[in-house]
Amino acid sequence: MALKLGTENKTKTYLGIGGMIIALLLAVHFVYDNFISTPTPTVAAPVAPVRPVRTATPASSASSRASAISEGAAPSAPFAHQAIALPSASALDPTLHPEWMAQAESTTYTGNGRNIFSINSVPEVAAVKIEKPRGPIRPEVVVPQGPPPPPNIDLKFYGYYVRGGQHRVCLMHGESLFDAAEGDVVDRRYRVVKINPFSVDVEDLGYNHTQTLPLTQN
């Protein structure tokens, strides 16, 4: 038994193959456009708005504003959309005029103030009179003039005792110990004037000075 492979009709076979090729091309184009090729979008540069320039004279602009107000229109803001009228290049004169320069150089300054272009125009500064001090800035310390005070009596009173009905004291000068009664002279300089229970009055014969020495606890 013979099998039919479907190739008997060649026209149908060719049409099927052509349709498959077209479908494959469309699929490849779709994949390339959506997944492979990512074109960068182009952004158009912003265009600055162009403002109209009005070259109107002040008189004409004032008259136009007055007419706009009389007709009921809202007046525009002052100096809005007004261009500064510059002189044209043909009106400029680049020629130097030496006679004008010489006239300016020969001009003499006649002002009453200081001439900034001359060093000799500095005004003389009037001498300032400084008042002399009426007294010393610091008060003088008056040191009293006189004999120096007598030195302290360098004796220590350690106590007293009674012997033969007479009160006697023990005095120390440096490392020397003295035993004296009232009227005695100690160390050939100090005289015992009066003996008290807790003090003794001693006179310095060199300075004629009497000092009370307290009892020192030993």
XYZ file of N, CA and C in Angstrom:
654
model
N 0.859 -1.184 0.000
C 0.000 0.000 0.000
C 0.888 1.224 0.000
N 0.698 2.146 -0.897
C 1.558 3.354 -1.001
C 1.013 4.462 -0.117
N 1.968 5.203 0.651
C 1.591 6.350 1.506
C 1.617 7.640 0.716
N 0.686 8.463 1.008
C 0.635 9.772 0.374
C 1.315 10.790 1.290
N 2.383 11.399 0.852
C 3.141 12.361 1.665
C 2.610 13.771 1.534
N 1.642 13.991 0.746
C 1.074 15.343 0.592
C 1.863 16.196 -0.329
N 2.772 15.685 -1.080
C 3.599 16.482 -1.981
C 3.114 16.386 -3.397
N 1.942 15.736 -3.583
C 1.461 15.613 -4.942
C 1.147 16.964 -5.534
N 0.619 17.817 -4.676
C 0.271 19.158 -5.173
C 1.424 20.093 -4.861
N 2.267 20.402 -5.811
C 3.456 21.246 -5.580
C 3.095 22.696 -5.317
N 1.992 23.140 -5.836
C 1.613 24.542 -5.628
C 1.310 24.819 -4.170
N 0.587 23.906 -3.557
C 0.268 24.085 -2.140
C 1.521 24.010 -1.278
N 2.453 23.141 -1.696
C 3.701 23.038 -0.917
C 4.499 24.335 -0.977
N 4.639 24.916 -2.138
C 5.382 26.181 -2.288
C 4.720 27.309 -1.500
N 3.386 27.358 -1.529
C 2.688 28.413 -0.769
C 2.899 28.256 0.734
N 2.942 26.996 1.195
C 3.168 26.785 2.632
C 4.568 27.207 3.060
N 5.556 26.848 2.211
C 6.937 27.240 2.538
C 7.094 28.759 2.530
N 6.471 29.431 1.544
C 6.571 30.905 1.500
C 5.916 31.543 2.699
N 4.777 31.016 3.147
C 4.134 31.572 4.345
C 4.978 31.416 5.595
N 5.670 30.243 5.684
C 6.544 30.031 6.846
C 7.716 31.006 6.844
N 8.287 31.279 5.667
C 9.410 32.229 5.590
C 8.962 33.631 5.991
N 7.799 34.054 5.495
C 7.286 35.387 5.835
C 7.021 35.504 7.336
N 6.432 34.463 7.943
C 6.165 34.483 9.382
C 7.458 34.557 10.180
N 8.511 33.812 9.712
C 9.796 33.854 10.404
C 10.440 35.234 10.332
N 10.360 35.880 9.169
C 10.924 37.234 9.039
C 10.204 38.224 9.940
N 8.876 38.114 9.988
C 8.123 39.018 10.870
C 8.482 38.792 12.340
N 8.683 37.535 12.719
C 9.055 37.262 14.120
C 10.425 37.840 14.458
N 11.389 37.674 13.536
C 12.726 38.230 13.771
C 12.674 39.750 13.869
N 11.928 40.386 13.002
C 11.802 41.845 13.049
C 11.159 42.325 14.348
N 10.178 41.598 14.838
C 9.509 41.965 16.081
C 10.456 41.844 17.278
N 11.222 40.761 17.320
C 12.174 40.568 18.426
C 13.270 41.622 18.381
N 13.761 41.974 17.204
C 14.832 42.975 17.081
C 14.357 44.359 17.515
N 13.134 44.724 17.115
C 12.613 46.057 17.453
C 12.283 46.206 18.928
N 11.846 45.145 19.602
C 11.364 45.257 20.979
C 12.389 44.839 22.017
N 13.373 44.021 21.696
C 14.282 43.507 22.709
C 15.744 43.825 22.445
N 16.105 43.931 21.194
C 17.520 44.136 20.870
C 17.814 45.603 20.625
N 17.095 46.222 19.751
C 17.334 47.631 19.409
C 16.471 48.507 20.298
N 17.153 49.467 21.095
C 16.444 50.442 21.961
C 16.847 51.835 21.520
N 16.188 52.370 20.563
C 16.571 53.700 20.058
C 16.360 54.768 21.114
N 17.331 55.719 21.208
C 17.268 56.829 22.167
C 16.346 57.903 21.643
N 15.343 58.275 22.443
C 14.425 59.322 21.957
C 15.126 60.663 21.892
N 14.890 61.402 20.912
C 15.477 62.729 20.719
C 14.584 63.763 21.368
N 15.230 64.636 22.190
C 14.506 65.701 22.904
C 14.784 67.001 22.187
N 13.761 67.681 21.849
C 13.918 68.954 21.145
C 14.318 70.035 22.125
N 15.264 70.888 21.762
C 15.722 71.973 22.621
C 14.623 73.012 22.783
N 14.482 73.544 24.048
C 13.428 74.557 24.238
C 13.748 75.834 23.478
N 12.762 76.376 22.947
C 12.898 77.605 22.163
C 12.430 78.762 23.023
N 13.322 79.759 23.215
C 12.970 80.917 24.035
C 11.947 81.762 23.305
N 10.977 82.255 24.054
C 9.970 83.102 23.388
C 10.575 84.421 22.941
N 10.178 84.857 21.843
C 10.665 86.107 21.260
C 9.739 87.230 21.676
N 10.352 88.239 22.333
C 9.574 89.390 22.776
C 9.663 90.491 21.726
N 8.580 91.078 21.451
C 8.630 92.180 20.467
C 9.315 93.399 21.062
N 10.120 94.061 20.292
C 10.846 95.250 20.714
C 10.173 96.462 20.102
N 9.838 97.369 21.014
C 9.193 98.596 20.558
C 10.184 99.738 20.660
N 10.431 100.382 19.601
C 11.324 101.548 19.580
C 10.469 102.789 19.452
N 9.867 103.132 20.566
C 8.969 104.289 20.581
C 9.582 105.371 21.434
N 9.401 106.578 21.078
C 9.897 107.728 21.821
C 9.024 107.944 23.047
N 9.556 108.654 24.072
C 8.741 108.895 25.270
C 7.450 109.621 24.951
N 7.482 110.568 24.007
C 6.263 111.318 23.699
C 5.217 110.410 23.074
N 5.657 109.560 22.128
C 4.702 108.669 21.475
C 4.167 107.633 22.441
N 5.065 107.119 23.341
C 4.597 106.133 24.319
C 3.616 106.752 25.291
N 3.890 107.994 25.705
C 2.950 108.665 26.611
C 1.618 108.901 25.934
N 1.637 109.314 24.655
C 0.388 109.544 23.935
C -0.375 108.251 23.729
N 0.357 107.146 23.447
C -0.321 105.859 23.274
C -0.959 105.409 24.571
N -0.255 105.625 25.718
C -0.864 105.248 26.990
C -2.086 106.098 27.286
N -1.992 107.394 26.970
C -3.142 108.261 27.214
C -4.333 107.855 26.356
N -4.073 107.480 25.084
C -5.169 107.051 24.213
C -5.752 105.737 24.678
N -4.886 104.834 25.194
C -5.392 103.558 25.692
C -6.255 103.758 26.911
N -5.886 104.692 27.780
C -6.694 104.949 28.981
C -8.016 105.577 28.598
N -7.999 106.522 27.623
C -9.248 107.169 27.206
C -10.189 106.188 26.541
N -9.666 105.150 25.865
C -10.533 104.171 25.213
C -11.003 103.087 26.154
N -10.509 103.114 27.421
C -10.969 102.126 28.388
C -10.083 100.917 28.488
N -8.968 100.868 27.787
C -8.073 99.721 27.865
C -7.186 99.847 29.089
N -6.777 98.741 29.612
C -5.918 98.735 30.801
C -4.527 99.201 30.424
N -3.982 100.186 31.141
C -2.637 100.676 30.807
C -1.611 99.621 31.142
N -0.570 99.576 30.341
C 0.516 98.623 30.580
C 1.431 99.140 31.677
N 2.271 98.255 32.183
C 3.204 98.642 33.235
C 4.218 99.637 32.692
N 4.737 100.543 33.551
C 5.694 101.547 33.069
C 6.984 100.890 32.602
N 7.502 101.390 31.501
C 8.758 100.936 30.897
C 8.694 99.471 30.471
N 7.502 98.952 30.225
C 7.388 97.562 29.797
C 7.629 97.471 28.297
N 8.469 96.523 27.910
C 8.772 96.263 26.500
C 9.299 97.516 25.796
N 10.125 98.300 26.499
C 10.727 99.491 25.900
C 12.216 99.255 25.747
N 12.737 99.414 24.580
C 14.159 99.229 24.318
C 14.891 100.555 24.432
N 16.161 100.485 24.904
C 16.976 101.686 25.032
C 17.525 102.036 23.653
N 17.273 103.267 23.283
C 17.716 103.720 21.958
C 19.210 104.021 21.995
N 20.014 103.247 21.302
C 21.454 103.439 21.240
C 21.816 104.177 19.962
N 22.846 105.007 20.017
C 23.255 105.713 18.792
C 23.807 104.733 17.771
N 23.559 104.995 16.588
C 24.038 104.127 15.517
C 25.538 104.292 15.332
N 26.147 103.323 14.639
C 27.596 103.361 14.426
C 28.016 104.547 13.570
N 27.125 104.997 12.713
C 27.473 106.139 11.860
C 27.503 107.446 12.635
N 26.781 107.508 13.811
C 26.768 108.740 14.593
C 27.988 108.889 15.482
N 28.764 107.811 15.714
C 29.955 107.879 16.557
C 31.114 108.473 15.773
N 31.900 109.312 16.502
C 33.050 109.968 15.878
C 34.310 109.480 16.571
N 35.070 108.557 15.989
C 36.283 108.047 16.645
C 37.506 108.923 16.464
N 37.350 110.089 15.889
C 38.501 110.947 15.598
C 38.983 111.624 16.870
N 40.306 111.610 17.122
C 40.881 112.308 18.258
C 40.992 113.791 17.962
N 40.742 114.600 18.989
C 40.838 116.051 18.858
C 41.915 116.552 19.810
N 43.136 116.752 19.355
C 44.213 117.212 20.249
C 43.924 118.564 20.873
N 43.193 119.431 20.162
C 42.920 120.758 20.742
C 42.033 120.639 21.970
N 41.127 119.681 21.984
C 40.297 119.480 23.169
C 41.134 118.929 24.328
N 42.059 118.033 24.008
C 42.918 117.476 25.057
C 43.838 118.538 25.646
N 44.394 119.409 24.779
C 45.264 120.482 25.276
C 44.476 121.451 26.141
N 43.246 121.741 25.774
C 42.419 122.631 26.571
C 42.121 122.031 27.947
N 41.915 120.715 27.998
C 41.653 120.078 29.287
C 42.894 120.052 30.163
N 44.085 119.879 29.548
C 45.317 119.844 30.332
C 45.690 121.217 30.861
N 45.339 122.262 30.154
C 45.684 123.621 30.587
C 44.699 124.198 31.581
N 43.690 123.448 31.951
C 42.701 123.949 32.909
C 43.325 124.006 34.296
N 43.193 125.125 34.976
C 43.754 125.336 36.313
C 42.671 125.110 37.352
N 43.036 124.375 38.379
C 42.084 124.111 39.459
C 41.909 125.377 40.286
N 40.664 125.786 40.434
C 40.378 127.036 41.163
C 39.447 126.792 42.342
N 39.358 125.578 42.822
C 38.471 125.305 43.939
C 39.057 125.782 45.256
N 38.220 125.801 46.297
C 38.662 126.240 47.618
C 39.157 125.084 48.473
N 38.887 123.848 48.039
C 39.297 122.691 48.820
C 40.656 122.178 48.410
N 40.867 120.918 48.640
C 42.151 120.290 48.344
C 42.168 119.802 46.906
N 43.288 120.028 46.234
C 43.478 119.563 44.870
C 44.072 118.166 44.930
N 43.311 117.185 44.463
C 43.777 115.806 44.560
C 44.889 115.513 43.566
N 45.130 116.425 42.630
C 46.168 116.217 41.624
C 47.477 116.903 41.986
N 47.556 117.547 43.138
C 48.766 118.263 43.543
C 49.106 117.876 44.970
N 50.388 117.550 45.207
C 50.822 117.184 46.551
C 51.021 118.406 47.437
N 51.145 119.565 46.813
C 51.380 120.792 47.577
C 50.097 121.416 48.100
N 48.963 120.813 47.823
C 47.700 121.412 48.243
C 47.194 120.860 49.562
N 48.050 120.129 50.295
C 47.615 119.573 51.580
C 47.498 120.716 52.570
N 46.345 120.902 53.191
C 46.198 122.018 54.142
C 47.050 121.791 55.380
N 47.565 122.866 55.912
C 48.373 122.788 57.115
C 47.486 122.493 58.322
N 47.960 121.579 59.143
C 47.211 121.188 60.338
C 47.576 122.147 61.458
N 46.555 122.744 62.034
C 46.795 123.686 63.123
C 47.341 122.952 64.340
N 48.281 123.580 64.997
C 48.891 122.971 66.171
C 47.861 122.876 67.292
N 47.757 121.720 67.871
C 46.811 121.495 68.963
C 47.506 121.806 70.274
N 46.902 122.661 71.055
C 47.465 123.048 72.339
C 47.030 122.043 73.390
N 48.008 121.353 73.955
C 47.726 120.346 74.976
C 47.811 121.012 76.341
N 46.755 120.899 77.070
C 46.710 121.529 78.387
C 47.607 120.764 79.351
N 48.377 121.489 80.117
C 49.262 120.875 81.088
C 48.451 120.359 82.280
N 48.877 119.251 82.847
C 48.153 118.741 84.012
C 48.215 119.716 85.180
N 47.100 119.851 85.851
C 47.033 120.789 86.976
C 47.662 120.225 88.241
N 47.824 118.935 88.286
C 48.405 118.323 89.474
C 49.021 116.994 89.106
N 49.633 116.342 90.050
C 50.231 115.029 89.765
C 49.144 114.018 89.415
N 49.496 113.141 88.499
C 48.531 112.120 88.089
C 48.243 111.172 89.243
N 49.271 110.777 89.942
C 49.098 109.919 91.112
C 49.458 110.697 92.361
N 48.652 110.549 93.404
C 48.982 111.286 94.640
C 50.274 110.758 95.245
N 51.056 111.671 95.704
C 52.320 111.289 96.317
C 52.070 110.711 97.700
N 52.766 109.613 97.967
C 52.651 108.969 99.279
C 53.648 109.628 100.222
N 53.100 110.216 101.265
C 53.942 110.912 102.238
C 54.398 109.896 103.270
N 55.696 109.690 103.300
C 56.278 108.761 104.264
C 56.661 109.553 105.513
N 56.113 109.176 106.634
C 56.460 109.942 107.845
C 57.941 109.800 108.172
N 58.535 110.926 108.405
C 59.956 110.952 108.735
C 60.110 110.942 110.256
N 60.905 110.044 110.729
C 61.116 109.952 112.173
C 61.966 108.741 112.493
N 62.246 108.534 113.752
C 63.070 107.380 114.142
C 62.306 106.086 113.912
N 62.986 105.033 113.523
C 62.315 103.747 113.320
C 61.794 103.199 114.641
N 60.754 102.401 114.592
C 60.217 101.833 115.841
C 61.227 100.892 116.472
N 61.196 100.755 117.758
C 62.153 99.852 118.432
C 61.859 98.402 118.093
N 62.874 97.563 118.080
C 62.659 96.142 117.779
C 61.986 95.436 118.947
N 61.371 94.319 118.625
C 60.735 93.527 119.674
C 61.788 92.887 120.575
N 61.440 92.725 121.842
C 62.337 92.093 122.808
C 62.317 90.590 122.569
N 63.481 90.047 122.234
C 63.586 88.642 121.847
C 63.836 87.784 123.086
N 62.851 87.752 124.012
C 62.915 86.925 125.207
C 61.635 86.111 125.326
N 61.746 84.941 125.948
C 60.589 84.087 126.165
C 60.423 83.854 127.665
N 59.178 84.007 128.127
C 58.846 83.851 129.540
C 58.277 82.447 129.746
N 59.041 81.607 130.550
C 58.638 80.220 130.745
C 57.962 79.985 132.101
N 58.028 80.915 133.002
C 57.365 80.732 134.292
C 58.085 81.495 135.408
N 57.501 81.374 136.613
C 58.098 82.058 137.763
C 57.968 81.130 138.988
N 58.736 81.496 140.023
C 58.695 80.733 141.284
C 59.063 81.712 142.395
N 58.839 81.286 143.609
C 59.093 82.125 144.805
C 60.222 81.482 145.594
N 61.240 82.285 145.881
C 62.371 81.813 146.675
C 62.742 82.878 147.678
N 62.672 82.507 148.940
C 62.984 83.455 150.017
C 62.000 84.601 150.065
N 60.714 84.322 149.691
C 59.698 85.359 149.708
C 59.789 86.323 148.532
N 60.613 86.007 147.555
C 60.793 86.880 146.398
C 60.390 86.122 145.123
N 59.600 86.839 144.283
C 59.169 86.243 143.009
C 60.317 86.358 141.988
N 60.569 85.218 141.326
C 61.620 85.176 140.330
C 61.044 84.552 139.040
N 61.634 84.920 137.899
C 61.150 84.442 136.601
C 62.262 83.709 135.883
N 61.847 82.844 134.935
C 62.786 82.140 134.065
C 62.595 82.668 132.648
N 63.627 83.274 132.113
C 63.602 83.846 130.763
C 64.649 83.150 129.902
N 64.336 83.012 128.615
C 65.260 82.365 127.678
C 65.491 83.280 126.497
N 66.769 83.411 126.141
C 67.167 84.172 124.968
C 68.043 83.274 124.114
N 67.501 82.790 122.976
C 68.228 81.821 122.176
C 68.309 80.506 122.922
N 69.549 80.063 123.222
C 69.749 78.845 124.001
C 70.179 79.153 125.438
N 70.181 80.418 125.817
C 70.603 80.816 127.164
C 69.393 80.971 128.058
N 69.468 80.475 129.303
C 68.383 80.560 130.273
C 68.817 81.486 131.411
N 67.914 82.409 131.773
C 68.227 83.416 132.789
C 67.204 83.312 133.913
N 67.734 83.493 135.163
C 66.896 83.520 136.367
C 67.036 84.900 136.977
N 65.901 85.648 137.056
C 65.980 87.047 137.487
C 64.776 87.399 138.325
N 64.970 88.424 139.160
C 63.893 88.990 139.978
C 63.602 90.383 139.463
N 62.630 91.036 140.081
C 62.273 92.394 139.639
C 63.461 93.328 139.896
N 63.851 94.095 138.867
C 64.972 95.019 138.958
C 66.260 94.455 138.400
N 66.330 93.118 138.121
C 67.562 92.544 137.599
C 67.667 92.801 136.092
N 68.934 92.862 135.609
C 69.204 93.058 134.197
C 69.631 91.717 133.598
N 68.981 91.345 132.483
C 69.222 90.065 131.821
C 69.993 90.316 130.520
N 70.993 89.553 130.317
C 71.796 89.618 129.082
C 72.356 91.016 128.859
N 72.620 91.746 129.981
C 73.220 93.075 129.960
C 72.442 94.078 129.104
N 71.135 93.822 128.919
C 70.347 94.728 128.057
C 68.901 94.859 128.525
N 68.326 93.818 129.069
C 66.907 93.827 129.412
C 66.767 93.813 130.942
N 65.889 94.693 131.431
C 65.634 94.796 132.865
C 64.209 94.335 133.145
N 64.090 93.479 134.174
C 62.778 92.976 134.562
C 62.091 94.058 135.388
N 60.958 94.549 134.910
C 60.246 95.642 135.575
C 59.237 95.098 136.571
N 58.351 94.171 136.140
C 57.304 93.661 137.016
C 56.974 92.235 136.620
N 56.772 91.400 137.641
C 56.432 90.004 137.420
C 54.964 89.807 137.751
N 54.198 89.312 136.803
C 52.783 89.016 136.982
C 52.587 87.500 136.950
N 51.402 86.992 137.342
C 51.209 85.537 137.344
C 51.337 84.906 135.964
N 50.877 85.598 134.908
C 50.917 85.010 133.562
C 51.693 85.860 132.561
N 52.413 86.881 132.999
C 53.205 87.722 132.107
C 54.270 88.427 132.914
N 55.206 89.048 132.171
C 56.270 89.793 132.796
C 56.566 91.007 131.938
N 56.780 92.157 132.587
C 57.111 93.402 131.883
C 58.625 93.552 131.866
N 59.197 93.696 130.628
C 60.642 93.788 130.446
C 60.937 95.063 129.692
N 61.979 95.792 130.117
C 62.388 97.041 129.475
C 63.678 96.839 128.709
N 63.678 97.342 127.426
C 64.883 97.328 126.606
C 65.646 98.594 126.920
N 66.809 98.471 127.563
C 67.555 99.634 128.000
C 68.143 100.399 126.820
N 68.430 99.754 125.704
C 69.018 100.453 124.573
C 68.026 101.386 123.879
N 66.749 101.046 123.878
C 65.734 101.865 123.220
C 64.737 102.479 124.195
N 64.938 102.198 125.493
C 64.010 102.726 126.501
C 62.566 102.328 126.155
N 62.423 101.044 125.891
C 61.127 100.520 125.441
C 60.724 99.358 126.324
N 59.492 99.382 126.819
C 58.982 98.338 127.708
C 57.976 97.484 126.957
N 58.085 96.151 127.124
C 57.205 95.223 126.422
C 56.762 94.143 127.382
N 55.512 93.735 127.256
C 54.951 92.677 128.115
C 55.093 91.360 127.399
N 55.749 90.379 128.067
C 55.965 89.062 127.496
C 54.976 88.088 128.126
N 54.152 87.381 127.330
C 53.198 86.433 127.914
C 53.890 85.136 128.332
N 53.191 84.377 129.153
C 53.692 83.099 129.607
C 53.643 82.105 128.460
N 54.759 81.430 128.179
C 54.838 80.456 127.096
C 54.728 79.069 127.666
N 53.792 78.275 127.111
C 53.645 76.896 127.570
C 54.790 76.070 127.041
N 55.458 75.364 127.917
C 56.624 74.563 127.545
C 56.180 73.136 127.174
